[in-house]
Amino acid sequence: MKRLVLASLLGAPLALSTYTAHAAVVADKVGDKVNVSVQHDLAIARPSETIAIAWKDVNAALPGAMIQKIAVKDASGRVLPHQVTNIAPQAKDPNNEGIAYGELLFQHSFAAGEKSASFTIERIDGVAPPFPVKAFARHIPERLDDFAWENDKVAHRTYGPALAAPAPAGVVKEVLVTSGLDLWFKRVDYPIVDRWYNKGHDHYHKDQGEGMDMYNVGKSRGAGGAGIWDGKTLHTGVNWASYKILANGPIRAVFELHYAPWDAGGRQVSEVKRFTVDAGHWLDRIDSTFTTTAGDTTPLTVAIGLNKTPGDKGQDPKIQVGRDGKVLLQWVEQKSNDAFGTAVVLPTAEGFAQDPLNELIFAKATPGQPLRYYAGGAWSRAGEITSRAKWQQVTQDQAARDASPVRVNLAKQR
């Protein structure tokens, strides 16, 4: 038996892996089938764990396997939704060998105490059907350059250059200059971004059965925006300047937002935020990479924020704030719109702070190297996260999952 370690999972060209950054998969080739085993060390449940296997290793185990001609099955034989990312859109496959791809993704929900699970990857004669889209992102040019994304739990948006531009003379236009992140709270598991933009601003601010936009961003960081903290002042950029979509469902969406340089207390700083949005999670992974003046590698103190006043208008919100190690969270009780939670999980957190607009959690970041954190929210009316205690458990579990990824190895027969 020859054993190969999937080192590519630790440094994929576009780093598309997230919760599986150091995952370990053991696979044995049996004809047109690869047997896969996944392990981890935590006692907690790990719902919607994303398993990532480098496609080149799948292709090596099943030579010539094509992405529309495979099935992923669990131990009971149930076909699981899967996704294959394309890490090099310009790459070609002239010999039709299935080589121009990045990762094979699928998910498994580990129950509490379940520390291993088995799967198969199999060739099929027919064509794999499309799977329901549970992670999605797109630019919204029809709404002043919003960029919106969602999974089956929660949706988000942030703001682009058209919204920041001044209104032309004689034109009535909304203007908002901010790099804060917005939340749209869902009550359904199907995609709503396109549906809500289609029905319009005055409608998606009311719950018409699918959820609503009731989160307040304004000039704040919203739910997870970043800035440079000098101990007294948070220096922030403005609306995103450009974007790039790298993967777009059905299981995972990956995209980048690029922010133009701004003055961070005497240092010019720019930022690229890479979002990894996985089905089944209330918190998205965000990797923020800051760039400073050429050659300047002095560490930056980066603060991630939650708006101090996130409640909807007229809702008389009662806001509880939690600060615990790697987690900053809010639980917001409202008069008639029920309760919601927001959170930031920062694995390298060094402390907490405040400015006039935001609750903050901060850590050091080296220019040119990504700072990883998680941000998102949940609404009690959706029926799953109905108390502060449940929301706090979600955030603490995310911190634990980040610190203890699932393990992946590949073994194939000679």
mmCIF file of C-alpha atoms in Angstrom:
data_model
loop_
_atom_site.group_PDB
_atom_site.id
_atom_site.type_symbol
_atom_site.label_atom_id
_atom_site.label_comp_id
_atom_site.label_asym_id
_atom_site.label_seq_id
_atom_site.Cartn_x
_atom_site.Cartn_y
_atom_site.Cartn_z
ATOM 1 C CA MET A 1 0.000 0.000 0.000
ATOM 2 C CA LYS A 2 1.442 3.328 -1.020
ATOM 3 C CA ARG A 3 0.524 6.307 1.194
ATOM 4 C CA LEU A 4 0.488 9.869 -0.145
ATOM 5 C CA VAL A 5 -0.170 12.972 1.967
ATOM 6 C CA LEU A 6 -2.425 15.601 0.388
ATOM 7 C CA ALA A 7 -0.001 18.464 0.871
ATOM 8 C CA SER A 8 -1.876 20.371 -1.790
ATOM 9 C CA LEU A 9 -4.718 20.838 0.670
ATOM 10 C CA LEU A 10 -2.402 22.855 2.879
ATOM 11 C CA GLY A 11 -1.437 25.282 0.145
ATOM 12 C CA ALA A 12 -3.843 25.153 -2.786
ATOM 13 C CA PRO A 13 -3.112 27.842 -5.390
ATOM 14 C CA LEU A 14 -6.190 29.831 -4.409
ATOM 15 C CA ALA A 15 -6.488 28.496 -0.847
ATOM 16 C CA LEU A 16 -10.111 27.546 -1.450
ATOM 17 C CA SER A 17 -10.222 25.209 1.572
ATOM 18 C CA THR A 18 -11.606 26.667 4.772
ATOM 19 C CA TYR A 19 -12.954 24.510 7.628
ATOM 20 C CA THR A 20 -10.914 21.651 6.105
ATOM 21 C CA ALA A 21 -7.624 23.555 5.899
ATOM 22 C CA HIS A 22 -5.676 20.638 7.406
ATOM 23 C CA ALA A 23 -8.252 17.928 6.754
ATOM 24 C CA ALA A 24 -7.109 14.329 6.398
ATOM 25 C CA VAL A 25 -8.704 11.858 4.046
ATOM 26 C CA VAL A 26 -7.658 8.242 3.670
ATOM 27 C CA ALA A 27 -8.673 6.634 0.394
ATOM 28 C CA ASP A 28 -8.164 3.207 -1.196
ATOM 29 C CA LYS A 29 -8.628 2.675 -4.890
ATOM 30 C CA VAL A 30 -10.946 -0.233 -5.642
ATOM 31 C CA GLY A 31 -11.558 -0.388 -9.384
ATOM 32 C CA ASP A 32 -13.738 2.585 -10.230
ATOM 33 C CA LYS A 33 -14.317 3.507 -6.604
ATOM 34 C CA VAL A 34 -12.258 5.384 -4.012
ATOM 35 C CA ASN A 35 -12.991 4.654 -0.343
ATOM 36 C CA VAL A 36 -12.619 7.768 1.817
ATOM 37 C CA SER A 37 -12.308 8.034 5.591
ATOM 38 C CA VAL A 38 -12.357 11.351 7.469
ATOM 39 C CA GLN A 39 -11.333 11.822 11.107
ATOM 40 C CA HIS A 40 -11.246 14.578 13.719
ATOM 41 C CA ASP A 41 -10.545 14.908 17.457
ATOM 42 C CA LEU A 42 -13.347 17.037 18.907
ATOM 43 C CA ALA A 43 -16.189 15.673 21.045
ATOM 44 C CA ILE A 44 -18.615 18.359 19.828
ATOM 45 C CA ALA A 45 -20.945 18.067 16.848
ATOM 46 C CA ARG A 46 -19.576 19.497 13.584
ATOM 47 C CA PRO A 47 -22.628 20.246 11.421
ATOM 48 C CA SER A 48 -22.056 20.794 7.682
ATOM 49 C CA GLU A 49 -18.328 20.071 7.807
ATOM 50 C CA THR A 50 -16.873 20.716 4.361
ATOM 51 C CA ILE A 51 -14.506 17.987 3.191
ATOM 52 C CA ALA A 52 -12.019 19.162 0.557
ATOM 53 C CA ILE A 53 -9.853 16.832 -1.541
ATOM 54 C CA ALA A 54 -7.429 18.159 -4.131
ATOM 55 C CA TRP A 55 -8.823 17.230 -7.542
ATOM 56 C CA LYS A 56 -5.407 16.149 -8.784
ATOM 57 C CA ASP A 57 -5.449 13.424 -6.117
ATOM 58 C CA VAL A 58 -8.930 12.278 -7.121
ATOM 59 C CA ASN A 59 -7.728 12.221 -10.714
ATOM 60 C CA ALA A 60 -4.647 10.220 -9.736
ATOM 61 C CA ALA A 61 -6.779 7.634 -7.927
ATOM 62 C CA LEU A 62 -9.416 7.526 -10.691
ATOM 63 C CA PRO A 63 -7.495 8.442 -13.861
ATOM 64 C CA GLY A 64 -9.575 10.399 -16.327
ATOM 65 C CA ALA A 65 -12.447 10.900 -13.870
ATOM 66 C CA MET A 66 -14.694 13.733 -15.072
ATOM 67 C CA ILE A 67 -16.480 16.116 -12.747
ATOM 68 C CA GLN A 68 -19.951 15.412 -14.202
ATOM 69 C CA LYS A 69 -19.349 11.655 -14.186
ATOM 70 C CA ILE A 70 -18.757 10.905 -10.502
ATOM 71 C CA ALA A 71 -20.884 10.362 -7.412
ATOM 72 C CA VAL A 72 -19.937 10.903 -3.771
ATOM 73 C CA LYS A 73 -21.728 8.566 -1.374
ATOM 74 C CA ASP A 74 -21.833 8.220 2.403
ATOM 75 C CA ALA A 75 -21.477 4.933 4.275
ATOM 76 C CA SER A 76 -25.150 4.091 3.727
ATOM 77 C CA GLY A 77 -24.857 4.601 -0.035
ATOM 78 C CA ARG A 78 -26.710 7.908 -0.091
ATOM 79 C CA VAL A 79 -25.532 10.242 -2.867
ATOM 80 C CA LEU A 80 -24.165 13.489 -1.436
ATOM 81 C CA PRO A 81 -24.111 16.862 -3.188
ATOM 82 C CA HIS A 82 -20.625 17.685 -4.381
ATOM 83 C CA GLN A 83 -18.792 20.566 -6.035
ATOM 84 C CA VAL A 84 -15.561 20.765 -8.008
ATOM 85 C CA THR A 85 -13.837 24.141 -7.998
ATOM 86 C CA ASN A 86 -12.030 25.537 -11.030
ATOM 87 C CA ILE A 87 -8.915 27.244 -9.706
ATOM 88 C CA ALA A 88 -7.555 28.237 -13.124
ATOM 89 C CA PRO A 89 -10.335 29.528 -15.386
ATOM 90 C CA GLN A 90 -7.952 29.850 -18.346
ATOM 91 C CA ALA A 91 -6.555 26.322 -17.977
ATOM 92 C CA LYS A 92 -7.304 23.798 -20.708
ATOM 93 C CA ASP A 93 -7.632 20.031 -20.735
ATOM 94 C CA PRO A 94 -6.636 19.136 -24.321
ATOM 95 C CA ASN A 95 -6.509 15.387 -23.694
ATOM 96 C CA ASN A 96 -9.852 15.334 -21.847
ATOM 97 C CA GLU A 97 -8.196 13.949 -18.719
ATOM 98 C CA GLY A 98 -10.000 16.066 -16.115
ATOM 99 C CA ILE A 99 -6.934 17.964 -14.892
ATOM 100 C CA ALA A 100 -7.932 21.641 -14.935
ATOM 101 C CA TYR A 101 -9.665 21.734 -11.558
ATOM 102 C CA GLY A 102 -8.978 22.608 -7.920
ATOM 103 C CA GLU A 103 -10.825 20.683 -5.225
ATOM 104 C CA LEU A 104 -13.636 18.209 -4.783
ATOM 105 C CA LEU A 105 -15.958 19.437 -2.018
ATOM 106 C CA PHE A 106 -18.724 17.654 -0.135
ATOM 107 C CA GLN A 107 -20.161 17.877 3.373
ATOM 108 C CA HIS A 108 -20.873 15.695 6.348
ATOM 109 C CA SER A 109 -22.504 16.572 9.671
ATOM 110 C CA PHE A 110 -20.591 14.863 12.478
ATOM 111 C CA ALA A 111 -22.768 14.118 15.479
ATOM 112 C CA ALA A 112 -21.383 14.797 18.958
ATOM 113 C CA GLY A 113 -18.882 12.045 19.692
ATOM 114 C CA GLU A 114 -18.679 10.905 16.062
ATOM 115 C CA LYS A 115 -14.999 11.226 15.183
ATOM 116 C CA SER A 116 -14.801 9.411 11.870
ATOM 117 C CA ALA A 117 -16.943 8.874 8.793
ATOM 118 C CA SER A 118 -16.565 6.912 5.567
ATOM 119 C CA PHE A 119 -17.465 7.817 1.987
ATOM 120 C CA THR A 120 -16.868 6.679 -1.571
ATOM 121 C CA ILE A 121 -16.089 8.545 -4.761
ATOM 122 C CA GLU A 122 -17.323 6.517 -7.722
ATOM 123 C CA ARG A 123 -17.393 6.741 -11.484
ATOM 124 C CA ILE A 124 -20.909 6.716 -12.904
ATOM 125 C CA ASP A 125 -22.217 5.939 -16.384
ATOM 126 C CA GLY A 126 -24.748 8.753 -16.520
ATOM 127 C CA VAL A 127 -24.376 12.454 -15.793
ATOM 128 C CA ALA A 128 -24.449 13.693 -12.204
ATOM 129 C CA PRO A 129 -27.527 15.884 -11.664
ATOM 130 C CA PRO A 130 -27.230 19.502 -10.567
ATOM 131 C CA PHE A 131 -27.511 19.925 -6.816
ATOM 132 C CA PRO A 132 -29.525 22.623 -5.040
ATOM 133 C CA VAL A 133 -27.524 25.835 -4.706
ATOM 134 C CA LYS A 134 -26.804 26.589 -1.050
ATOM 135 C CA ALA A 135 -23.960 29.116 -1.436
ATOM 136 C CA PHE A 136 -24.079 31.994 -3.888
ATOM 137 C CA ALA A 137 -22.476 35.405 -4.532
ATOM 138 C CA ARG A 138 -22.809 38.098 -7.165
ATOM 139 C CA HIS A 139 -22.272 41.744 -8.007
ATOM 140 C CA ILE A 140 -25.555 43.713 -8.028
ATOM 141 C CA PRO A 141 -25.021 46.516 -10.579
ATOM 142 C CA GLU A 142 -28.757 47.211 -10.651
ATOM 143 C CA ARG A 143 -28.578 48.338 -6.982
ATOM 144 C CA LEU A 144 -25.664 50.803 -7.111
ATOM 145 C CA ASP A 145 -22.901 48.158 -7.079
ATOM 146 C CA ASP A 146 -23.925 46.201 -4.014
ATOM 147 C CA PHE A 147 -22.133 42.884 -3.670
ATOM 148 C CA ALA A 148 -24.358 40.229 -2.094
ATOM 149 C CA TRP A 149 -23.858 36.662 -0.933
ATOM 150 C CA GLU A 150 -25.738 33.999 0.981
ATOM 151 C CA ASN A 151 -25.962 30.411 2.048
ATOM 152 C CA ASP A 152 -28.934 28.437 3.351
ATOM 153 C CA LYS A 153 -28.728 30.146 6.756
ATOM 154 C CA VAL A 154 -28.141 33.881 6.253
ATOM 155 C CA ALA A 155 -27.470 36.487 3.555
ATOM 156 C CA HIS A 156 -25.191 39.521 3.410
ATOM 157 C CA ARG A 157 -24.308 42.480 1.285
ATOM 158 C CA THR A 158 -21.749 45.236 1.188
ATOM 159 C CA TYR A 159 -21.418 48.407 -0.801
ATOM 160 C CA GLY A 160 -19.650 49.349 -4.008
ATOM 161 C CA PRO A 161 -18.422 52.436 -5.850
ATOM 162 C CA ALA A 162 -21.743 53.531 -7.372
ATOM 163 C CA LEU A 163 -23.340 53.912 -3.926
ATOM 164 C CA ALA A 164 -20.386 56.017 -2.733
ATOM 165 C CA ALA A 165 -20.498 58.353 -5.733
ATOM 166 C CA PRO A 166 -22.118 61.775 -5.168
ATOM 167 C CA ALA A 167 -25.517 62.273 -6.743
ATOM 168 C CA PRO A 168 -25.353 64.205 -10.057
ATOM 169 C CA ALA A 169 -27.013 67.594 -10.117
ATOM 170 C CA GLY A 170 -30.768 67.261 -10.216
ATOM 171 C CA VAL A 171 -30.693 63.500 -9.472
ATOM 172 C CA VAL A 172 -32.033 61.917 -6.290
ATOM 173 C CA LYS A 173 -29.668 59.062 -5.391
ATOM 174 C CA GLU A 174 -28.754 57.292 -2.173
ATOM 175 C CA VAL A 175 -25.150 57.917 -1.084
ATOM 176 C CA LEU A 176 -23.366 55.797 1.520
ATOM 177 C CA VAL A 177 -19.616 55.625 2.053
ATOM 178 C CA THR A 178 -18.643 52.621 4.168
ATOM 179 C CA SER A 179 -16.809 49.308 4.057
ATOM 180 C CA GLY A 180 -19.131 47.841 6.685
ATOM 181 C CA LEU A 181 -20.828 44.465 6.138
ATOM 182 C CA ASP A 182 -24.611 44.116 6.144
ATOM 183 C CA LEU A 183 -26.782 41.177 7.242
ATOM 184 C CA TRP A 184 -30.008 39.941 5.665
ATOM 185 C CA PHE A 185 -31.822 37.530 7.962
ATOM 186 C CA LYS A 186 -33.490 34.529 6.290
ATOM 187 C CA ARG A 187 -36.303 32.222 7.367
ATOM 188 C CA VAL A 188 -35.921 29.865 4.390
ATOM 189 C CA ASP A 189 -33.077 27.682 3.152
ATOM 190 C CA TYR A 190 -33.359 28.509 -0.557
ATOM 191 C CA PRO A 191 -31.577 31.453 -2.258
ATOM 192 C CA ILE A 192 -33.282 34.826 -1.768
ATOM 193 C CA VAL A 193 -30.757 37.431 -2.922
ATOM 194 C CA ASP A 194 -32.090 37.743 -6.464
ATOM 195 C CA ARG A 195 -35.703 37.479 -5.277
ATOM 196 C CA TRP A 196 -35.295 40.312 -2.761
ATOM 197 C CA TYR A 197 -33.453 42.656 -5.098
ATOM 198 C CA ASN A 198 -36.184 42.011 -7.656
ATOM 199 C CA LYS A 199 -39.014 42.889 -5.270
ATOM 200 C CA GLY A 200 -37.206 46.062 -4.158
ATOM 201 C CA HIS A 201 -35.923 48.066 -1.214
ATOM 202 C CA ASP A 202 -39.285 48.942 0.347
ATOM 203 C CA HIS A 203 -40.257 45.258 0.429
ATOM 204 C CA TYR A 204 -37.176 43.461 1.720
ATOM 205 C CA HIS A 205 -37.187 45.711 4.794
ATOM 206 C CA LYS A 206 -40.376 43.897 5.840
ATOM 207 C CA ASP A 207 -40.771 40.215 6.641
ATOM 208 C CA GLN A 208 -43.054 38.863 3.923
ATOM 209 C CA GLY A 209 -42.436 35.226 4.833
ATOM 210 C CA GLU A 210 -38.805 34.711 3.774
ATOM 211 C CA GLY A 211 -37.044 37.063 6.189
ATOM 212 C CA MET A 212 -35.968 40.677 6.089
ATOM 213 C CA ASP A 213 -33.207 43.278 6.028
ATOM 214 C CA MET A 214 -33.418 44.809 9.492
ATOM 215 C CA TYR A 215 -29.737 45.237 10.324
ATOM 216 C CA ASN A 216 -28.260 48.710 10.652
ATOM 217 C CA VAL A 217 -24.801 49.393 9.171
ATOM 218 C CA GLY A 218 -24.410 53.106 8.434
ATOM 219 C CA LYS A 219 -20.824 54.268 8.957
ATOM 220 C CA SER A 220 -20.043 51.393 11.347
ATOM 221 C CA ARG A 221 -18.201 48.128 10.647
ATOM 222 C CA GLY A 222 -21.570 46.417 10.468
ATOM 223 C CA ALA A 223 -21.213 42.696 11.126
ATOM 224 C CA GLY A 224 -17.520 42.015 10.634
ATOM 225 C CA GLY A 225 -15.877 44.878 8.765
ATOM 226 C CA ALA A 226 -12.217 45.571 9.537
ATOM 227 C CA GLY A 227 -9.942 48.547 10.121
ATOM 228 C CA ILE A 228 -6.526 49.507 11.469
ATOM 229 C CA TRP A 229 -6.555 50.273 15.204
ATOM 230 C CA ASP A 230 -4.004 52.641 16.749
ATOM 231 C CA GLY A 231 -5.303 52.235 20.297
ATOM 232 C CA LYS A 232 -7.632 55.243 20.079
ATOM 233 C CA THR A 233 -8.907 55.524 16.522
ATOM 234 C CA LEU A 234 -10.114 52.952 13.974
ATOM 235 C CA HIS A 235 -8.877 53.848 10.484
ATOM 236 C CA THR A 236 -11.132 52.350 7.812
ATOM 237 C CA GLY A 237 -11.391 52.189 4.053
ATOM 238 C CA VAL A 238 -14.425 52.977 1.952
ATOM 239 C CA ASN A 239 -16.628 51.007 -0.435
ATOM 240 C CA TRP A 240 -15.011 48.113 -2.325
ATOM 241 C CA ALA A 241 -13.214 49.092 -5.535
ATOM 242 C CA SER A 242 -13.215 45.765 -7.419
ATOM 243 C CA TYR A 243 -14.218 42.131 -6.933
ATOM 244 C CA LYS A 244 -13.373 38.631 -8.142
ATOM 245 C CA ILE A 245 -15.546 35.502 -7.866
ATOM 246 C CA LEU A 246 -13.501 32.290 -7.549
ATOM 247 C CA ALA A 247 -16.152 29.654 -6.829
ATOM 248 C CA ASN A 248 -19.934 29.843 -6.745
ATOM 249 C CA GLY A 249 -21.763 26.907 -5.219
ATOM 250 C CA PRO A 250 -23.620 24.720 -4.798
ATOM 251 C CA ILE A 251 -21.733 24.017 -1.534
ATOM 252 C CA ARG A 252 -19.182 26.812 -1.332
ATOM 253 C CA ALA A 253 -18.838 30.333 -2.741
ATOM 254 C CA VAL A 254 -15.452 32.059 -2.685
ATOM 255 C CA PHE A 255 -14.921 35.665 -3.714
ATOM 256 C CA GLU A 256 -12.610 38.607 -3.096
ATOM 257 C CA LEU A 257 -13.329 42.264 -2.490
ATOM 258 C CA HIS A 258 -10.486 44.717 -3.117
ATOM 259 C CA TYR A 259 -10.326 48.011 -1.197
ATOM 260 C CA ALA A 260 -8.309 50.998 -2.441
ATOM 261 C CA PRO A 261 -5.546 52.425 -0.189
ATOM 262 C CA TRP A 262 -6.503 54.677 2.703
ATOM 263 C CA ASP A 263 -4.630 56.614 5.362
ATOM 264 C CA ALA A 264 -4.300 54.493 8.503
ATOM 265 C CA GLY A 265 -2.727 57.003 10.857
ATOM 266 C CA GLY A 266 0.154 57.946 8.585
ATOM 267 C CA ARG A 267 0.511 54.626 6.752
ATOM 268 C CA GLN A 268 -1.161 53.936 3.418
ATOM 269 C CA VAL A 269 -2.993 50.618 3.685
ATOM 270 C CA SER A 270 -5.030 48.629 1.169
ATOM 271 C CA GLU A 271 -6.993 45.438 1.772
ATOM 272 C CA VAL A 272 -8.140 42.325 -0.051
ATOM 273 C CA LYS A 273 -10.858 40.378 1.730
ATOM 274 C CA ARG A 274 -11.402 36.781 0.637
ATOM 275 C CA PHE A 275 -14.756 35.351 1.736
ATOM 276 C CA THR A 276 -15.390 31.616 1.952
ATOM 277 C CA VAL A 277 -19.111 30.981 2.312
ATOM 278 C CA ASP A 278 -20.091 27.380 3.069
ATOM 279 C CA ALA A 279 -23.563 25.872 3.181
ATOM 280 C CA GLY A 280 -24.891 25.203 6.660
ATOM 281 C CA HIS A 281 -22.880 27.867 8.521
ATOM 282 C CA TRP A 282 -23.968 31.102 10.187
ATOM 283 C CA LEU A 283 -20.402 32.416 10.139
ATOM 284 C CA ASP A 284 -18.396 32.997 6.955
ATOM 285 C CA ARG A 285 -14.637 32.678 6.879
ATOM 286 C CA ILE A 286 -12.885 35.917 5.928
ATOM 287 C CA ASP A 287 -9.176 36.201 5.137
ATOM 288 C CA SER A 288 -8.082 39.858 5.096
ATOM 289 C CA THR A 289 -4.701 40.683 3.586
ATOM 290 C CA PHE A 290 -3.403 44.206 4.147
ATOM 291 C CA THR A 291 -0.707 45.815 2.026
ATOM 292 C CA THR A 292 1.320 48.847 3.093
ATOM 293 C CA THR A 293 3.999 51.010 1.509
ATOM 294 C CA ALA A 294 6.495 48.894 -0.416
ATOM 295 C CA GLY A 295 8.943 47.211 1.928
ATOM 296 C CA ASP A 296 7.024 48.122 5.090
ATOM 297 C CA THR A 297 6.495 44.877 7.004
ATOM 298 C CA THR A 298 5.859 46.375 10.446
ATOM 299 C CA PRO A 299 2.884 44.510 11.941
ATOM 300 C CA LEU A 300 -0.502 46.218 11.904
ATOM 301 C CA THR A 301 -3.115 46.011 14.632
ATOM 302 C CA VAL A 302 -6.317 45.022 12.865
ATOM 303 C CA ALA A 303 -9.667 45.421 14.624
ATOM 304 C CA ILE A 304 -12.854 43.688 13.509
ATOM 305 C CA GLY A 305 -16.082 45.367 14.493
ATOM 306 C CA LEU A 306 -19.753 44.893 15.321
ATOM 307 C CA ASN A 307 -22.040 47.922 15.142
ATOM 308 C CA LYS A 308 -23.002 49.148 18.625
ATOM 309 C CA THR A 309 -26.490 50.102 17.387
ATOM 310 C CA PRO A 310 -27.503 47.285 15.017
ATOM 311 C CA GLY A 311 -31.228 47.189 15.777
ATOM 312 C CA ASP A 312 -33.959 48.126 13.326
ATOM 313 C CA LYS A 313 -35.765 51.465 13.553
ATOM 314 C CA GLY A 314 -38.422 51.673 16.253
ATOM 315 C CA GLN A 315 -37.501 48.304 17.751
ATOM 316 C CA ASP A 316 -36.233 49.525 21.158
ATOM 317 C CA PRO A 317 -33.340 47.008 21.057
ATOM 318 C CA LYS A 318 -31.865 45.477 24.208
ATOM 319 C CA ILE A 319 -28.253 44.617 23.328
ATOM 320 C CA GLN A 320 -26.118 42.127 25.225
ATOM 321 C CA VAL A 321 -22.397 41.995 24.386
ATOM 322 C CA GLY A 322 -20.176 38.979 24.976
ATOM 323 C CA ARG A 323 -16.365 39.134 25.039
ATOM 324 C CA ASP A 324 -14.722 35.777 25.607
ATOM 325 C CA GLY A 325 -11.235 34.902 24.389
ATOM 326 C CA LYS A 326 -11.493 34.576 20.602
ATOM 327 C CA VAL A 327 -15.165 35.588 20.392
ATOM 328 C CA LEU A 328 -16.959 38.939 20.261
ATOM 329 C CA LEU A 329 -20.727 38.587 20.054
ATOM 330 C CA GLN A 330 -24.002 40.463 20.421
ATOM 331 C CA TRP A 331 -27.479 39.216 21.231
ATOM 332 C CA VAL A 332 -30.134 41.800 20.337
ATOM 333 C CA GLU A 333 -33.723 41.562 21.636
ATOM 334 C CA GLN A 334 -36.225 43.676 19.643
ATOM 335 C CA LYS A 335 -39.776 44.830 20.328
ATOM 336 C CA SER A 336 -41.567 43.074 17.451
ATOM 337 C CA ASN A 337 -38.887 41.756 15.071
ATOM 338 C CA ASP A 338 -37.647 39.102 17.511
ATOM 339 C CA ALA A 339 -33.999 38.575 18.478
ATOM 340 C CA PHE A 340 -30.823 38.200 16.469
ATOM 341 C CA GLY A 341 -27.179 37.497 17.144
ATOM 342 C CA THR A 342 -24.008 38.772 15.484
ATOM 343 C CA ALA A 343 -20.456 37.608 16.087
ATOM 344 C CA VAL A 344 -16.796 37.739 15.143
ATOM 345 C CA VAL A 345 -14.509 34.786 15.886
ATOM 346 C CA LEU A 346 -10.842 35.828 15.646
ATOM 347 C CA PRO A 347 -8.479 32.869 16.276
ATOM 348 C CA THR A 348 -5.457 35.090 17.020
ATOM 349 C CA ALA A 349 -7.333 37.665 19.113
ATOM 350 C CA GLU A 350 -5.281 39.741 21.555
ATOM 351 C CA GLY A 351 -8.024 41.818 23.163
ATOM 352 C CA PHE A 352 -11.170 43.907 22.904
ATOM 353 C CA ALA A 353 -11.841 47.616 22.501
ATOM 354 C CA GLN A 354 -14.531 50.119 21.520
ATOM 355 C CA ASP A 355 -14.827 53.233 19.425
ATOM 356 C CA PRO A 356 -17.869 55.516 19.142
ATOM 357 C CA LEU A 357 -19.555 53.239 16.577
ATOM 358 C CA ASN A 358 -18.265 49.725 17.173
ATOM 359 C CA GLU A 359 -17.501 46.923 19.561
ATOM 360 C CA LEU A 360 -14.033 45.711 18.506
ATOM 361 C CA ILE A 361 -11.838 42.626 18.731
ATOM 362 C CA PHE A 362 -8.244 42.992 17.568
ATOM 363 C CA ALA A 363 -5.087 41.096 16.607
ATOM 364 C CA LYS A 364 -1.742 41.722 14.935
ATOM 365 C CA ALA A 365 -1.383 41.137 11.194
ATOM 366 C CA THR A 366 1.771 41.144 9.080
ATOM 367 C CA PRO A 367 1.423 43.080 5.812
ATOM 368 C CA GLY A 368 1.043 40.702 2.900
ATOM 369 C CA GLN A 369 -0.133 37.802 5.080
ATOM 370 C CA PRO A 370 -3.838 36.990 5.568
ATOM 371 C CA LEU A 371 -5.571 37.470 8.890
ATOM 372 C CA ARG A 372 -8.273 34.816 9.289
ATOM 373 C CA TYR A 373 -11.551 35.410 11.087
ATOM 374 C CA TYR A 374 -15.213 34.413 10.965
ATOM 375 C CA ALA A 375 -18.239 36.718 10.972
ATOM 376 C CA GLY A 376 -21.993 36.428 10.599
ATOM 377 C CA GLY A 377 -25.332 36.340 12.341
ATOM 378 C CA ALA A 378 -28.527 34.410 13.094
ATOM 379 C CA TRP A 379 -32.195 35.327 13.657
ATOM 380 C CA SER A 380 -34.405 33.695 16.263
ATOM 381 C CA ARG A 381 -37.435 33.802 13.937
ATOM 382 C CA ALA A 382 -35.705 31.270 11.670
ATOM 383 C CA GLY A 383 -36.266 28.785 14.489
ATOM 384 C CA GLU A 384 -32.762 27.370 15.054
ATOM 385 C CA ILE A 385 -30.792 29.908 17.124
ATOM 386 C CA THR A 386 -33.413 31.104 19.599
ATOM 387 C CA SER A 387 -31.346 32.233 22.594
ATOM 388 C CA ARG A 388 -28.089 33.913 23.481
ATOM 389 C CA ALA A 389 -26.859 30.629 24.964
ATOM 390 C CA LYS A 390 -27.352 28.813 21.656
ATOM 391 C CA TRP A 391 -25.647 31.611 19.735
ATOM 392 C CA GLN A 392 -22.724 31.624 22.150
ATOM 393 C CA GLN A 393 -22.361 27.860 21.660
ATOM 394 C CA VAL A 394 -22.244 28.276 17.866
ATOM 395 C CA THR A 395 -19.439 30.807 18.152
ATOM 396 C CA GLN A 396 -17.412 28.827 20.689
ATOM 397 C CA ASP A 397 -17.775 25.702 18.551
ATOM 398 C CA GLN A 398 -16.516 27.630 15.527
ATOM 399 C CA ALA A 399 -13.420 28.649 17.454
ATOM 400 C CA ALA A 400 -12.856 25.012 18.441
ATOM 401 C CA ARG A 401 -13.357 23.775 14.864
ATOM 402 C CA ASP A 402 -10.872 26.307 13.544
ATOM 403 C CA ALA A 403 -8.266 25.163 16.066
ATOM 404 C CA SER A 404 -8.835 21.455 15.337
ATOM 405 C CA PRO A 405 -9.517 20.806 11.643
ATOM 406 C CA VAL A 406 -10.425 17.370 10.316
ATOM 407 C CA ARG A 407 -7.500 15.299 9.016
ATOM 408 C CA VAL A 408 -6.938 14.036 5.479
ATOM 409 C CA ASN A 409 -4.546 11.474 3.980
ATOM 410 C CA LEU A 410 -4.748 9.582 0.710
ATOM 411 C CA ALA A 411 -3.727 5.938 0.329
ATOM 412 C CA LYS A 412 -4.095 4.097 -2.955
ATOM 413 C CA GLN A 413 -3.252 0.567 -3.979
ATOM 414 C CA ARG A 414 -0.360 -0.151 -6.287
#
